[in-house]
PDB file of C-alpha atoms in Angstrom:
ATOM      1  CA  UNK A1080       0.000   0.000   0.000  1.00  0.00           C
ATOM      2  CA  UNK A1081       1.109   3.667  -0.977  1.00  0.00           C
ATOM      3  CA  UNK A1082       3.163   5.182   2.401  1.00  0.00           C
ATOM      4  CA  UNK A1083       3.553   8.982   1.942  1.00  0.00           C
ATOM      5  CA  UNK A1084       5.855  11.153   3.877  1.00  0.00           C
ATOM      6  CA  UNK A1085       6.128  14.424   4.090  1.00  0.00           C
ATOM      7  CA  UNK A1086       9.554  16.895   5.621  1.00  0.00           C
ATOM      8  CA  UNK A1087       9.986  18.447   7.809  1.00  0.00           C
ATOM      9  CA  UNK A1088       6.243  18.638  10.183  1.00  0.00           C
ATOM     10  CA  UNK A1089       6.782  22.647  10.542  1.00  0.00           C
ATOM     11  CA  UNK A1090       8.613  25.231   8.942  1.00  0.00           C
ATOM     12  CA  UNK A1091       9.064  29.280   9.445  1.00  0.00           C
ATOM     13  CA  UNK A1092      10.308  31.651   7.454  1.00  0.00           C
ATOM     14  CA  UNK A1093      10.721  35.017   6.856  1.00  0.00           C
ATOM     15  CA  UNK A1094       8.681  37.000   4.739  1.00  0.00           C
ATOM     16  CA  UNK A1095      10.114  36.837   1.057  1.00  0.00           C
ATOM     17  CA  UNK A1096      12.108  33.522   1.739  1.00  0.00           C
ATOM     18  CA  UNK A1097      12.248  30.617  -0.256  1.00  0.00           C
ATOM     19  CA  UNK A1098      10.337  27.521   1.167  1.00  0.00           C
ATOM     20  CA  UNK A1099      10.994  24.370   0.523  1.00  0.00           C
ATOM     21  CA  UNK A1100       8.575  21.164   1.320  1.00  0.00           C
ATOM     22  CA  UNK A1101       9.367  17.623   0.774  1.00  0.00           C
ATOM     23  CA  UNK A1102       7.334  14.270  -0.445  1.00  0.00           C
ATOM     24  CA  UNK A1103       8.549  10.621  -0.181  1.00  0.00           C
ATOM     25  CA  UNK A1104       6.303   7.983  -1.623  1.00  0.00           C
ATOM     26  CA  UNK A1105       6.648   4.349  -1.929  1.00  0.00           C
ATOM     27  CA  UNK A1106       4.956   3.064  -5.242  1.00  0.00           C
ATOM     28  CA  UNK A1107       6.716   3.354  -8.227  1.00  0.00           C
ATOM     29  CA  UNK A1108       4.018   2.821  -9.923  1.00  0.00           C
ATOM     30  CA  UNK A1109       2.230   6.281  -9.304  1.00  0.00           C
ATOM     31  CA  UNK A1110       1.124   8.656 -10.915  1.00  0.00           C
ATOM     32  CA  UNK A1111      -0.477  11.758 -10.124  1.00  0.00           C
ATOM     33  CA  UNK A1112       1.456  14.018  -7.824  1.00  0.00           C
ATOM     34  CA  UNK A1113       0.037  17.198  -5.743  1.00  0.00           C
ATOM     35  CA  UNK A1114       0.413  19.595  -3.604  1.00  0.00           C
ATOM     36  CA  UNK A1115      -2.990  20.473  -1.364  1.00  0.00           C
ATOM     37  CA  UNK A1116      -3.109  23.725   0.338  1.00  0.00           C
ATOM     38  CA  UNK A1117      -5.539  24.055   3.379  1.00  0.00           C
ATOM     39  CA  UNK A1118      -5.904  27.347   5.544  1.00  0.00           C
ATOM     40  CA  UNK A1119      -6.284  27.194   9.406  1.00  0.00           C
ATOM     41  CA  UNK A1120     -10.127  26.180   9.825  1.00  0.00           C
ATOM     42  CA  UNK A1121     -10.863  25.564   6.075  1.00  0.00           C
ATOM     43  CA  UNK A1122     -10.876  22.660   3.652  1.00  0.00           C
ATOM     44  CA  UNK A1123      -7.828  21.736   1.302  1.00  0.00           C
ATOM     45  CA  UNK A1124      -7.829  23.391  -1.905  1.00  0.00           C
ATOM     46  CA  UNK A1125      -5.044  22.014  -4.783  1.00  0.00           C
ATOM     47  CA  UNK A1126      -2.370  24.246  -5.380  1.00  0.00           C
ATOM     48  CA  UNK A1127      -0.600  22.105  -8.172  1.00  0.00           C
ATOM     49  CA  UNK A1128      -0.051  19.137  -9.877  1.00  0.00           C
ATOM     50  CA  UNK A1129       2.381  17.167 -12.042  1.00  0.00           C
ATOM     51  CA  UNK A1130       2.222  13.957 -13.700  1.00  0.00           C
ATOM     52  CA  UNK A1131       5.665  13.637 -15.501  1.00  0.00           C
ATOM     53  CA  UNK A1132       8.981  14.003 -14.098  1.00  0.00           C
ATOM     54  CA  UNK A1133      10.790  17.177 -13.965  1.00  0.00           C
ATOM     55  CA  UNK A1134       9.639  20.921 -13.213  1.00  0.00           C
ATOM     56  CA  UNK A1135       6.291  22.601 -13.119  1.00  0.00           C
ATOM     57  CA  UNK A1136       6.218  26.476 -12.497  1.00  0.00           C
ATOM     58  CA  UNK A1137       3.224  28.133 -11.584  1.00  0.00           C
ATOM     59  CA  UNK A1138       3.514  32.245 -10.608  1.00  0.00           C
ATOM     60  CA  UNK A1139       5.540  31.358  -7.607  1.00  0.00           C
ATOM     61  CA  UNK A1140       5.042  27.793  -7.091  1.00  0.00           C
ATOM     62  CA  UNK A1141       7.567  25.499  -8.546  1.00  0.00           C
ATOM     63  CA  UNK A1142       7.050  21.387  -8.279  1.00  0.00           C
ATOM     64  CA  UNK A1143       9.803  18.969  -9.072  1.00  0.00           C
ATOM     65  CA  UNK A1144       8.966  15.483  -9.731  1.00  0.00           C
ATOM     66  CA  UNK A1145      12.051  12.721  -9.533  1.00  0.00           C
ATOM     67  CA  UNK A1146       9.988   9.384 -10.011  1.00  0.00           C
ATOM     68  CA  UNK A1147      13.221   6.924  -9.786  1.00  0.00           C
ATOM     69  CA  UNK A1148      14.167   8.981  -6.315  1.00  0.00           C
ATOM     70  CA  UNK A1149      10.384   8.089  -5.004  1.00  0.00           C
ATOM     71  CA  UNK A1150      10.289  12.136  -4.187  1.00  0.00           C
ATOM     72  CA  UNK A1151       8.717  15.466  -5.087  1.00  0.00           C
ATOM     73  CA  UNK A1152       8.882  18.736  -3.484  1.00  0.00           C
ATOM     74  CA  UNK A1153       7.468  22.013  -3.416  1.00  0.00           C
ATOM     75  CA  UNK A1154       9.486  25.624  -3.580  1.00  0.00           C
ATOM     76  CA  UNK A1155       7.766  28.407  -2.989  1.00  0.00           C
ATOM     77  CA  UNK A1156       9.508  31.785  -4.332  1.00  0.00           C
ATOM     78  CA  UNK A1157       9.289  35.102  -2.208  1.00  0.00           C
ATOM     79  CA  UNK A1158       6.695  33.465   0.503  1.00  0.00           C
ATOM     80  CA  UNK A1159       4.316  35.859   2.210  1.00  0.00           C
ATOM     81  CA  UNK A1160       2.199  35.843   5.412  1.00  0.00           C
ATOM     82  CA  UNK A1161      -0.920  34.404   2.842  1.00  0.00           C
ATOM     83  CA  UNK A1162       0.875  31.748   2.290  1.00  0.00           C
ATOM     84  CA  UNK A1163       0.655  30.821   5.939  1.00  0.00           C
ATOM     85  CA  UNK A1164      -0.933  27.087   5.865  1.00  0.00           C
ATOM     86  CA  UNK A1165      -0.942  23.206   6.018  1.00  0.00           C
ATOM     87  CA  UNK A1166       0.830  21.977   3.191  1.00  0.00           C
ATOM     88  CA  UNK A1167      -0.205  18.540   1.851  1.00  0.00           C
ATOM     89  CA  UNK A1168       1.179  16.441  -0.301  1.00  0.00           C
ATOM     90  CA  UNK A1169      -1.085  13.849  -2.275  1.00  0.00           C
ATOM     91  CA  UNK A1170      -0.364  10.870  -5.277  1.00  0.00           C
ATOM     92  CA  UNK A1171      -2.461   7.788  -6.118  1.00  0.00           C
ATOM     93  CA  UNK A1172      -2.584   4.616  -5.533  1.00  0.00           C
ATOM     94  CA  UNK A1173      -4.347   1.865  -7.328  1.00  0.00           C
ATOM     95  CA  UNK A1174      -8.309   1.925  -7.955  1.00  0.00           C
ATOM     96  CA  UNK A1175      -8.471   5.850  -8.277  1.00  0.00           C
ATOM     97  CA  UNK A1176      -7.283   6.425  -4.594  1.00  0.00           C
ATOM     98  CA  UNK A1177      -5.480   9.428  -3.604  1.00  0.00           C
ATOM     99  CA  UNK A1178      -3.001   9.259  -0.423  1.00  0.00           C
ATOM    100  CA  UNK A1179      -2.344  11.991   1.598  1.00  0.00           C
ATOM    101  CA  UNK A1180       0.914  12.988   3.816  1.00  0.00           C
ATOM    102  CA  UNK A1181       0.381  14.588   7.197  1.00  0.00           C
ATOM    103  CA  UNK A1182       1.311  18.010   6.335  1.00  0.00           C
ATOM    104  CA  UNK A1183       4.214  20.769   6.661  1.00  0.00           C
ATOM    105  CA  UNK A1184       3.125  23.400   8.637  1.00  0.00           C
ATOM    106  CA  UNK A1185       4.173  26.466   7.111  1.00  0.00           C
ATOM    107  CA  UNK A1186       4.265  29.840   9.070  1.00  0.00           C
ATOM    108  CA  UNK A1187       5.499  32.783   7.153  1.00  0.00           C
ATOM    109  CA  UNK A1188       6.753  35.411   9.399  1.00  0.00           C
ATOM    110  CA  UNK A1189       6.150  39.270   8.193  1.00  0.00           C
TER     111      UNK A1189
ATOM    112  CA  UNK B 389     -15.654  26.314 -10.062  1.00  0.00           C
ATOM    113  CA  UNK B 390     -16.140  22.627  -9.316  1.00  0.00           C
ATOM    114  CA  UNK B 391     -19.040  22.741  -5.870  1.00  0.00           C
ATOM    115  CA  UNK B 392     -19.049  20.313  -3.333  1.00  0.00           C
ATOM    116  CA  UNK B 393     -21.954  20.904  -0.235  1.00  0.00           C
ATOM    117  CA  UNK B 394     -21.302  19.285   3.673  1.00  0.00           C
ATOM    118  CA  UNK B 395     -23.913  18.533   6.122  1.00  0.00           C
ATOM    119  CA  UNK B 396     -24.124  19.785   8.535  1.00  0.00           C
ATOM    120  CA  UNK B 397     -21.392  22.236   9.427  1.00  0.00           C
ATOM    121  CA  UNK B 398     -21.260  20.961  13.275  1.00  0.00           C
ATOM    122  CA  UNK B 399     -22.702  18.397  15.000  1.00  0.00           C
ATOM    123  CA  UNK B 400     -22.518  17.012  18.619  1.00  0.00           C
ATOM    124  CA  UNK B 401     -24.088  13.370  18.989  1.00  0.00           C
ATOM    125  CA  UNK B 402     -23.634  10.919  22.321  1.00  0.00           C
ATOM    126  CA  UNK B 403     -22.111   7.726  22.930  1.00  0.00           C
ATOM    127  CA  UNK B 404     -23.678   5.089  20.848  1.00  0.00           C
ATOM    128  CA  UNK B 405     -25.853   7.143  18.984  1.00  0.00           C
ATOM    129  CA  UNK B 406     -26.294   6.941  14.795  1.00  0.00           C
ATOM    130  CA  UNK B 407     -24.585   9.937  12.713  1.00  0.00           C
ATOM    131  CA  UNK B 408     -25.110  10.629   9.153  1.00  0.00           C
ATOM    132  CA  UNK B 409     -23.181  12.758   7.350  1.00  0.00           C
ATOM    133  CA  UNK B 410     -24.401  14.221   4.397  1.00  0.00           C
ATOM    134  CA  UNK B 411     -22.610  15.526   0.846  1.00  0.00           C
ATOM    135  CA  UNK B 412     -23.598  16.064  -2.290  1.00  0.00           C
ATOM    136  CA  UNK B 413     -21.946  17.426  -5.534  1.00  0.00           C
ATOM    137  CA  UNK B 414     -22.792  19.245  -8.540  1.00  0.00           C
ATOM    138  CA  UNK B 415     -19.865  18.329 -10.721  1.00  0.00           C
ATOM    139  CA  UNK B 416     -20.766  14.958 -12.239  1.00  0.00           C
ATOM    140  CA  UNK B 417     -17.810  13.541 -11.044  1.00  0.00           C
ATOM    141  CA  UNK B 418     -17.863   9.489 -10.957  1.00  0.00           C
ATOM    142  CA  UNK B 419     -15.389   9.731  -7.585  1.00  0.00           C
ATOM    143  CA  UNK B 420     -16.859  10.386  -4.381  1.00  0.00           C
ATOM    144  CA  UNK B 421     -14.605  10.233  -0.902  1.00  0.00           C
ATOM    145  CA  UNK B 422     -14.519  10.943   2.850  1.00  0.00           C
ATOM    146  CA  UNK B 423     -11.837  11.923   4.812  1.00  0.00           C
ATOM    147  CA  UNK B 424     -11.263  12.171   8.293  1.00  0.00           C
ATOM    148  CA  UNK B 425      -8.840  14.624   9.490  1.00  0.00           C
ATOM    149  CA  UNK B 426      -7.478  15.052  13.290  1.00  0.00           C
ATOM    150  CA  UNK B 427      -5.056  17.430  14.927  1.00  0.00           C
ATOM    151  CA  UNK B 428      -1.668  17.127  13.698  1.00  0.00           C
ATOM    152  CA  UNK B 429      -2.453  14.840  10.922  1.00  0.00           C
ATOM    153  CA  UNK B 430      -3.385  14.172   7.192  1.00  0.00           C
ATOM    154  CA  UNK B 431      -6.349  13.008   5.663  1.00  0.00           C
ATOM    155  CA  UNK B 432      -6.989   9.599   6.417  1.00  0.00           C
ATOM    156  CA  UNK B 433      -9.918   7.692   3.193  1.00  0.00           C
ATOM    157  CA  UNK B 434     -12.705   6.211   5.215  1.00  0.00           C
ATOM    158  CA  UNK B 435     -14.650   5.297   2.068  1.00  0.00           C
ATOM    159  CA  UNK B 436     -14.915   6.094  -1.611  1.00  0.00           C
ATOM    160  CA  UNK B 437     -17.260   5.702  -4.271  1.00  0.00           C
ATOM    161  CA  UNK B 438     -17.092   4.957  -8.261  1.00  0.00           C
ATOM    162  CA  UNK B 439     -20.426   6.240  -8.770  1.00  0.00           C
ATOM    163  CA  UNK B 440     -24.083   5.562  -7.794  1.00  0.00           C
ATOM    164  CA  UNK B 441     -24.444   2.599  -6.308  1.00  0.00           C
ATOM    165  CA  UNK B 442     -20.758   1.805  -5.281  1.00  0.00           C
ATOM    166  CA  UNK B 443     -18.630   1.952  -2.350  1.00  0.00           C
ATOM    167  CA  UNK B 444     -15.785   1.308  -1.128  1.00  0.00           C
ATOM    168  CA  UNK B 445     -13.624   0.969   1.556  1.00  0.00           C
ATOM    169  CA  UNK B 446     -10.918   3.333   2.392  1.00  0.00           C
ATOM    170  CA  UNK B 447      -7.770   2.901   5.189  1.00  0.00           C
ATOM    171  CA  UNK B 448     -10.176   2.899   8.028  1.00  0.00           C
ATOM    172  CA  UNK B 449     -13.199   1.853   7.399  1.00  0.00           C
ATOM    173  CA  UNK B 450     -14.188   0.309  10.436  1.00  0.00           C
ATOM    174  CA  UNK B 451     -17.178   1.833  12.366  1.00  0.00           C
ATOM    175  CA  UNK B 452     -18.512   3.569   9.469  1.00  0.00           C
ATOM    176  CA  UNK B 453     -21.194   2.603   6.523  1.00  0.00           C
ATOM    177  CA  UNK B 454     -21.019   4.596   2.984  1.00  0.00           C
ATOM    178  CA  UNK B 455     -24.362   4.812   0.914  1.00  0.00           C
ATOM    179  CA  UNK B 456     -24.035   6.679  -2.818  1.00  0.00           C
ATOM    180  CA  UNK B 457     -27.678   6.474  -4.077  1.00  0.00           C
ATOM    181  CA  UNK B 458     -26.810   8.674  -6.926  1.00  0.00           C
ATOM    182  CA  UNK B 459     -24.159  10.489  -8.754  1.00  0.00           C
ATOM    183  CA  UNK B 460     -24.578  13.444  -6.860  1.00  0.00           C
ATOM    184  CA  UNK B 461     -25.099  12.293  -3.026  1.00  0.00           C
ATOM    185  CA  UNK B 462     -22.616  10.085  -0.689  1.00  0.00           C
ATOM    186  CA  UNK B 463     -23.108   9.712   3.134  1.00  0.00           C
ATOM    187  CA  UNK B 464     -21.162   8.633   5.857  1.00  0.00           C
ATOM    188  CA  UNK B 465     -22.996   6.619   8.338  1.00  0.00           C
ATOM    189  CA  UNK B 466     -21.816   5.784  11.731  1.00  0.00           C
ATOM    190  CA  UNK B 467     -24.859   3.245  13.084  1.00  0.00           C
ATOM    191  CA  UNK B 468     -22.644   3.558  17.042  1.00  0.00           C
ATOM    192  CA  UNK B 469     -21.130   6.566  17.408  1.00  0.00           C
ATOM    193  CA  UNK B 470     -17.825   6.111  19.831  1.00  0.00           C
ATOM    194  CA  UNK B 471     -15.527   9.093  20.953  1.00  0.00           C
ATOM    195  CA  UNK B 472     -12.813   7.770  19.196  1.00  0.00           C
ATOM    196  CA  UNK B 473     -14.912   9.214  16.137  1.00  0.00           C
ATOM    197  CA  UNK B 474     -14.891  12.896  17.346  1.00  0.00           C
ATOM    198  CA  UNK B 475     -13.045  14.026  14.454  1.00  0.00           C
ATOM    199  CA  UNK B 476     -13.168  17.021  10.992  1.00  0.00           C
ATOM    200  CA  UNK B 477     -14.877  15.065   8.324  1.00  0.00           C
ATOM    201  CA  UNK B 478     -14.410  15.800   4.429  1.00  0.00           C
ATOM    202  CA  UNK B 479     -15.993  14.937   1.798  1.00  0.00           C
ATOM    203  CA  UNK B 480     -14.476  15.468  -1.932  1.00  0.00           C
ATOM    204  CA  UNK B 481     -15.277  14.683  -5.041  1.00  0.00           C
ATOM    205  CA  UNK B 482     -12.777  14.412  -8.402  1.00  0.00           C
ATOM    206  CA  UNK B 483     -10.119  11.703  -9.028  1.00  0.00           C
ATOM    207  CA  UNK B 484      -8.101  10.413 -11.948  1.00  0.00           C
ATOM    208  CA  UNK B 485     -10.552   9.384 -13.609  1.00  0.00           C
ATOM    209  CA  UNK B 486     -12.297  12.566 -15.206  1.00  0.00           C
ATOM    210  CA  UNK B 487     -10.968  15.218 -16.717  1.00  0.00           C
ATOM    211  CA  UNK B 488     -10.317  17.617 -13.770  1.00  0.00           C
ATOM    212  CA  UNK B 489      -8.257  14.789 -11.774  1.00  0.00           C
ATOM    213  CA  UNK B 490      -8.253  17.606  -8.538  1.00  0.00           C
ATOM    214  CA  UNK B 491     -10.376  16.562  -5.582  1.00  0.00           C
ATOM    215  CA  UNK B 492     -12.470  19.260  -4.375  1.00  0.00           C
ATOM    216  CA  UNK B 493     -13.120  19.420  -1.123  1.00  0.00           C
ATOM    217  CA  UNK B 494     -16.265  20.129   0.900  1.00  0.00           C
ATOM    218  CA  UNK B 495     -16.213  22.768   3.817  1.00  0.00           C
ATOM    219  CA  UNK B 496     -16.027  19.878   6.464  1.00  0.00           C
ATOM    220  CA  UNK B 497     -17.984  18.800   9.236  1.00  0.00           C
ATOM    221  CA  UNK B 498     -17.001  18.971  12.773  1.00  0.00           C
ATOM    222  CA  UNK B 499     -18.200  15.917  14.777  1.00  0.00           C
ATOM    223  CA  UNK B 500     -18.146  15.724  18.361  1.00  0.00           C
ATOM    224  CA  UNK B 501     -19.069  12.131  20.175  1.00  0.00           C
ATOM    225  CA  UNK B 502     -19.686  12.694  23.885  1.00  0.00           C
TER     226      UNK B 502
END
């Protein structure tokens, strides 16, 4: 069964910093890859996604996808207080199902 | 955007007691989940659902029922409600196998088991 990890639990930063998050999965075999942002108190919303290896850019979102290395991460580029969150990871499994990591807690300090 | 509906918004229920959970969906997507979340932690699949009529189970199904009588609707059913259940509930909808392969998520629904 898919095992997904996420590093490290909680992270802050300083306003306009570069964040980094980190996703270890077990199953090769995958292969949808997200990131699921949820704000204190409200439901996840998806943020990105990536189904190929190698880069994905999105305003200042960036994913990188290295399938042999079981990983993916997320960089975010000049972080502000919005970005303030619970960062989850998410890739499937077999029969449609979507595995989540337990989250980064990111506080972005103004 | 896609819409996805949770009810209701809070509920308290006591020790042994039967919980539904409702959630329905305007998308037309064929995927239907819930989620559990609790402090600290992820989203754990409780059940899912390939369309009307279907369900699944999840990671940790046990204590709860499913029911998707249609492509819109999908309840969570818990027949004994136990503490242990007191818990942020989501539902989503989405998957891999339409063409917006997101889940969206429902609002929640905070669950308290005395």
């Amino acid at each position: 069964q898919q095992k997904v990890q996420q590093s490290p639990e909680s992270l802050i930063v300083p306003e306009g910093a570069m964040t980094s998050l980190n996703c270890t999965f077990s199953d090769s075999a995958s292969q949808y890859f997200a990131w699921y942002r949820q704000h204190s108190g409200k439901a996840p919303k998806a943020l990105m996604s990536i189904f190929s290896n190698g880069e994905k850019e999105e305003g200042r979102f960036t994913i990188h996808l290295n399938k042999a290395s079981l990983h993916f991460s997320l960089h975010i580029r000049d972080s502000q207080p919005s970005d303030s969150a619970l960062y989850l990871c998410a890739v499937s499994g077999s029969n449609n199902r979507i595995f989540f990591g337990d989250g980064t807690q990111l506080v972005v300090k103004p | 955007e896609a819409a996805v509906t949770q009810s209701p918004r809070n509920k308290v229920a006591v020790t042994g007691g039967k919980v539904t959970l409702s959630c329905n969906q305007t998308n037309n997507h064929n995927n239907m989940y819930w989620y559990r979340q609790d402090t600290g932690h992820g989203l754990r699949l409780i059940h899912y659902s390939y369309g009307a009529g279907s369900t699944e189970k999840g990671d940790i199904p046990d204590g709860y029922k499913a029911s998707r009588p249609s492509q819109e609707n999908f309840s969570l059913i818990l027949e004994l409600a136990t503490p242990s259940q007191t818990s942020v509930y989501f539902c989503a909808s989405g998957g891999l196998d339409t063409s917006a392969e997101t889940l969206y998520f429902g609002s929640g629904t905070r669950l308290t088991v005395l």
